[in-house]
GROMACS .gro file of C-alpha atoms in nm:
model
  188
    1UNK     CA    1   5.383   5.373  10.730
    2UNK     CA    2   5.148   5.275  10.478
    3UNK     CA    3   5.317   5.505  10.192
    4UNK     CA    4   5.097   5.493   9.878
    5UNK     CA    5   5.036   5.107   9.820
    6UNK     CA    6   4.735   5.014   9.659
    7UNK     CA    7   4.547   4.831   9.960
    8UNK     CA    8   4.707   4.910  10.283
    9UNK     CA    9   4.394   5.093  10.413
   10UNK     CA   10   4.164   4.784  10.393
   11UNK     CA   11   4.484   4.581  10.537
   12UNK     CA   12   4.451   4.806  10.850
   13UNK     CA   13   4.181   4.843  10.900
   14UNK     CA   14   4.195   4.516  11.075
   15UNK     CA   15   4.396   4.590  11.350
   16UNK     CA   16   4.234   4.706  11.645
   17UNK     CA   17   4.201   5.066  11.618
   18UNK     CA   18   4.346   5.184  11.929
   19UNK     CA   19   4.653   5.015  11.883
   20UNK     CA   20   4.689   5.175  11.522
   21UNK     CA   21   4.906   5.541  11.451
   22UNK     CA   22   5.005   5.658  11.141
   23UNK     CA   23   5.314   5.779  11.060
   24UNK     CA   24   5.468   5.972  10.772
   25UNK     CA   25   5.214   5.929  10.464
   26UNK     CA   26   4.847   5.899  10.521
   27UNK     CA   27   4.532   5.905  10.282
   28UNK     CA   28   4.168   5.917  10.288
   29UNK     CA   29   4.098   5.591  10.352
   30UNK     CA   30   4.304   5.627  10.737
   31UNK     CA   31   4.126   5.927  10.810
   32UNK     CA   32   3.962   5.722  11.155
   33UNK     CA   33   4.348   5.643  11.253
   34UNK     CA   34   4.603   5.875  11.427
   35UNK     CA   35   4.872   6.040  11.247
   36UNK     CA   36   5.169   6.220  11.259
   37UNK     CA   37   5.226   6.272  10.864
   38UNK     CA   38   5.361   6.501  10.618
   39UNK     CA   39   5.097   6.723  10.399
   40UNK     CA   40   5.308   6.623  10.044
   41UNK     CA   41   5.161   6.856   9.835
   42UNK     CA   42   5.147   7.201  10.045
   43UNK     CA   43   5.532   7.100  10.168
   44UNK     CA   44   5.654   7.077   9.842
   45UNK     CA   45   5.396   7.419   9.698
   46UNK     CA   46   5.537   7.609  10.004
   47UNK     CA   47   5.892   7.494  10.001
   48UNK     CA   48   5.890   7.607   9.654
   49UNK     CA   49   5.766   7.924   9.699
   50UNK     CA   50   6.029   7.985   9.958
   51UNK     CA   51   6.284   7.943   9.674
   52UNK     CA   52   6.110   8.088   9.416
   53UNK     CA   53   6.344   8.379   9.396
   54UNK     CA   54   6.615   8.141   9.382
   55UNK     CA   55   6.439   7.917   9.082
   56UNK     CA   56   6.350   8.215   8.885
   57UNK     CA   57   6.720   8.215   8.737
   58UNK     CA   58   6.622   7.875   8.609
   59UNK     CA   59   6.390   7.811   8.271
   60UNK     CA   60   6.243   7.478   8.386
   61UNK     CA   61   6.183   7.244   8.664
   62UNK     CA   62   6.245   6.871   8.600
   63UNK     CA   63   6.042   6.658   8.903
   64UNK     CA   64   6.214   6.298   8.894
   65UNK     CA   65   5.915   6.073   9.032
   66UNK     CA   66   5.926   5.724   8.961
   67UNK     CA   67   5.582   5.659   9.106
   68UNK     CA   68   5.680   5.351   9.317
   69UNK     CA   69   5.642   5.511   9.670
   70UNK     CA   70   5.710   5.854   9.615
   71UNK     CA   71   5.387   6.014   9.771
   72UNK     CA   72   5.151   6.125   9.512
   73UNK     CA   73   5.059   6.467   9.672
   74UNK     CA   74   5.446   6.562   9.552
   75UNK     CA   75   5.307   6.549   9.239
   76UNK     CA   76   5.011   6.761   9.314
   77UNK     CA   77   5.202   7.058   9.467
   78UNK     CA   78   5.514   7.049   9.213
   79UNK     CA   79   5.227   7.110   8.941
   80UNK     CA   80   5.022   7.342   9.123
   81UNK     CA   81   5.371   7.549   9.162
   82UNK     CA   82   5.450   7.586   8.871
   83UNK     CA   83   5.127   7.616   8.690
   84UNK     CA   84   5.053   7.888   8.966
   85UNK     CA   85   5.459   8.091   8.873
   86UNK     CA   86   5.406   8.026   8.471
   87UNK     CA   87   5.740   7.769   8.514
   88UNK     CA   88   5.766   7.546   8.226
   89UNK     CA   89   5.790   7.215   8.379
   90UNK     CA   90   5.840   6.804   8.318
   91UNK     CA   91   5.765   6.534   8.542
   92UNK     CA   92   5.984   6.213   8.428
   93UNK     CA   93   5.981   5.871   8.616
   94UNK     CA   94   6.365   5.803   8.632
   95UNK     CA   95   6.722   5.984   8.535
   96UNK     CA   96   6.956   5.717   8.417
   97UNK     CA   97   7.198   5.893   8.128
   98UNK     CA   98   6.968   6.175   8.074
   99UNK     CA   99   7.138   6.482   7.931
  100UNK     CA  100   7.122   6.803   8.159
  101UNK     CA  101   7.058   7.150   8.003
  102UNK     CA  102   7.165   7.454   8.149
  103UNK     CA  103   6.902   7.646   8.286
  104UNK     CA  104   6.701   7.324   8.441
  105UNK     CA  105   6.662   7.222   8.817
  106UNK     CA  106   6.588   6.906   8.906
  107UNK     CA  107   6.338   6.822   9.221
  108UNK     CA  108   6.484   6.473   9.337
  109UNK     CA  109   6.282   6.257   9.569
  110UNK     CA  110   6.539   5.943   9.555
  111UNK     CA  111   6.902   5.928   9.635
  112UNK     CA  112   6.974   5.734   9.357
  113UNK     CA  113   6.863   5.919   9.117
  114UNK     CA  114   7.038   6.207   9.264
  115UNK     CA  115   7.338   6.008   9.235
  116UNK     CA  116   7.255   5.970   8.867
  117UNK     CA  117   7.192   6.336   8.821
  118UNK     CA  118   7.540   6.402   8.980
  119UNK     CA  119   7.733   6.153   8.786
  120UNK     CA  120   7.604   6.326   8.468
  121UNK     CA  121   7.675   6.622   8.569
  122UNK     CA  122   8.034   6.572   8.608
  123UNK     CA  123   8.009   6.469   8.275
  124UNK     CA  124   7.889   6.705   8.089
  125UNK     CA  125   8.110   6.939   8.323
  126UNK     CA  126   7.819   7.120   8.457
  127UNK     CA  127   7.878   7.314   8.757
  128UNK     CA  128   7.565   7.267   9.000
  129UNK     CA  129   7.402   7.584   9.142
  130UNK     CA  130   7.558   7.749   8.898
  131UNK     CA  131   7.475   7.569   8.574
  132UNK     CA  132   7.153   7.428   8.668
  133UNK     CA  133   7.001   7.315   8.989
  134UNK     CA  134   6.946   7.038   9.229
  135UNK     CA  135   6.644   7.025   9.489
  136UNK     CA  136   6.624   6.666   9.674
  137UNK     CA  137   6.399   6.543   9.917
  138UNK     CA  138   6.508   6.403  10.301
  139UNK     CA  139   6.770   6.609  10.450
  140UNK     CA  140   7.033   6.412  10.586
  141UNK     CA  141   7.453   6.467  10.729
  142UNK     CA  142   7.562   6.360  10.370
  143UNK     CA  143   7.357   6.632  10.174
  144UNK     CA  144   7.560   6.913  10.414
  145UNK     CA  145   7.847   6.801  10.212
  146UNK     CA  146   7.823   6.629   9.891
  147UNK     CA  147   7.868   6.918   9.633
  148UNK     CA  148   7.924   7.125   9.892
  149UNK     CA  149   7.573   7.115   9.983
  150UNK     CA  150   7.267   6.974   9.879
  151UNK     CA  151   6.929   7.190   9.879
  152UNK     CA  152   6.662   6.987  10.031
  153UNK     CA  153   6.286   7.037  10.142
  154UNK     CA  154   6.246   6.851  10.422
  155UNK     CA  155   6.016   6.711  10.712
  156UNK     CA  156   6.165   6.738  11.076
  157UNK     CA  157   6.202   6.361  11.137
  158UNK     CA  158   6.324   6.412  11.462
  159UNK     CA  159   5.997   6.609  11.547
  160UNK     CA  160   5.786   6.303  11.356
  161UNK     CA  161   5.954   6.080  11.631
  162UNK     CA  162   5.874   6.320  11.943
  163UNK     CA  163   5.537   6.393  11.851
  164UNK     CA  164   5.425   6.039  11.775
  165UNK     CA  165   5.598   5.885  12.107
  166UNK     CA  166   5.406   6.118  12.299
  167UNK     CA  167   5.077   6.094  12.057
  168UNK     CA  168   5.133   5.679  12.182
  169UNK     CA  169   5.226   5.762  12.589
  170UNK     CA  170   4.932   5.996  12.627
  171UNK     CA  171   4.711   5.821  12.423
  172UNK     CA  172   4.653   6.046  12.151
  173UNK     CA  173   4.405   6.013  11.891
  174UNK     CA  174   4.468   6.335  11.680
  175UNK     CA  175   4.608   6.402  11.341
  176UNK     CA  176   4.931   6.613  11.302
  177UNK     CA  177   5.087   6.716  10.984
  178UNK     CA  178   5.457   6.728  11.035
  179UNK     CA  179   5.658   7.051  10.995
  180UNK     CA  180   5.880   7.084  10.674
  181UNK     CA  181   6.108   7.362  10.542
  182UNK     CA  182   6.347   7.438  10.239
  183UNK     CA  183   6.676   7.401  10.360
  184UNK     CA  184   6.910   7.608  10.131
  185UNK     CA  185   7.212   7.516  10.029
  186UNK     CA  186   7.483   7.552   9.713
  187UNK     CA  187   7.292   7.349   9.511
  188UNK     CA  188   7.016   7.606   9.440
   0.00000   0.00000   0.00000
């Protein structure tokens, strides 16, 4: 899981090769190795044109990417999106206090800053969904509840796991891009 740290492809590149998969972020330098991985930037494009009805009662997009190991393809696809629907958007690299304007939705890779964004919320008395709008990344038991729901785009981690135990038992060499969805909920 070499996520996007500078220097993990030379790294494994020492490891025997058939004893090497990939799982969940690859890059260009791994392209000899196995994967099962998630395509970042046509996940997030596509899960946001899935909601785009939804978002178009919103004036902006806020994506929250800190830059530490959030994948840089999100990047990529949130900017494509919205240059490709006119959106007016802002990429910032952390939500501490921020203040929240109606009208905005926030894409949310971390759970802390979701945390953040919810805190402040409740602050300002902002109704989510409603007020503006929450989109966060990993869909997990907790997000089917907190705020009575949680809008999430979303690989199928269960599928990751399947997929790459039987990549390993039938000694698979191919590269699979993971399945991921918009999974709608209150939030939106």
């Amino acid at each position: 899981m070499p996520t996007n740290l500078t220097g993990t492809a030379s790294i494994i590149k020492t490891l025997p090769k058939q004893d090497v998969y990939i799982l969940d972020q690859t890059n260009n330098g791994l392209n000899d190795f196995p994967s099962v991985h998630q395509s970042f930037s046509k996940d997030i494009y596509a899960a946001l044109q899935k909601g785009k009805l939804l978002l178009s009662k919103y004036k902006k997009m806020i994506l929250i990417f800190p830059g530490d190991k959030e994948p840089l393809g999100m990047v990529d696809g949130f900017t494509k999106f919205c240059n490709d629907a006119a959106f007016e958007n802002e990429i910032i690299t952390g939500f501490e206090e921020n203040t929240i304007h109606k009208g905005e939705v926030f894409i949310i890779p971390t759970d802390r800053h979701l945390v953040n964004v919810i805190e402040q919320a409740k602050r300002q008395d902002l109704i989510i969904g409603k007020d503006f709008g929450i989109i966060s990344y990993n869909d997990t038991p907790l997000k089917k509840v907190v705020e009575n729901g949680i809008t999430t785009i979303s690989t199928d981690f269960k599928v990751m796991g399947k997929t790459l135990a039987a990549m390993v038992l039938n000694s698979g060499k191919e590269q699979i891009e993971n399945p991921s969805d918009l999974i709608i909920r209150n939030s939106l």
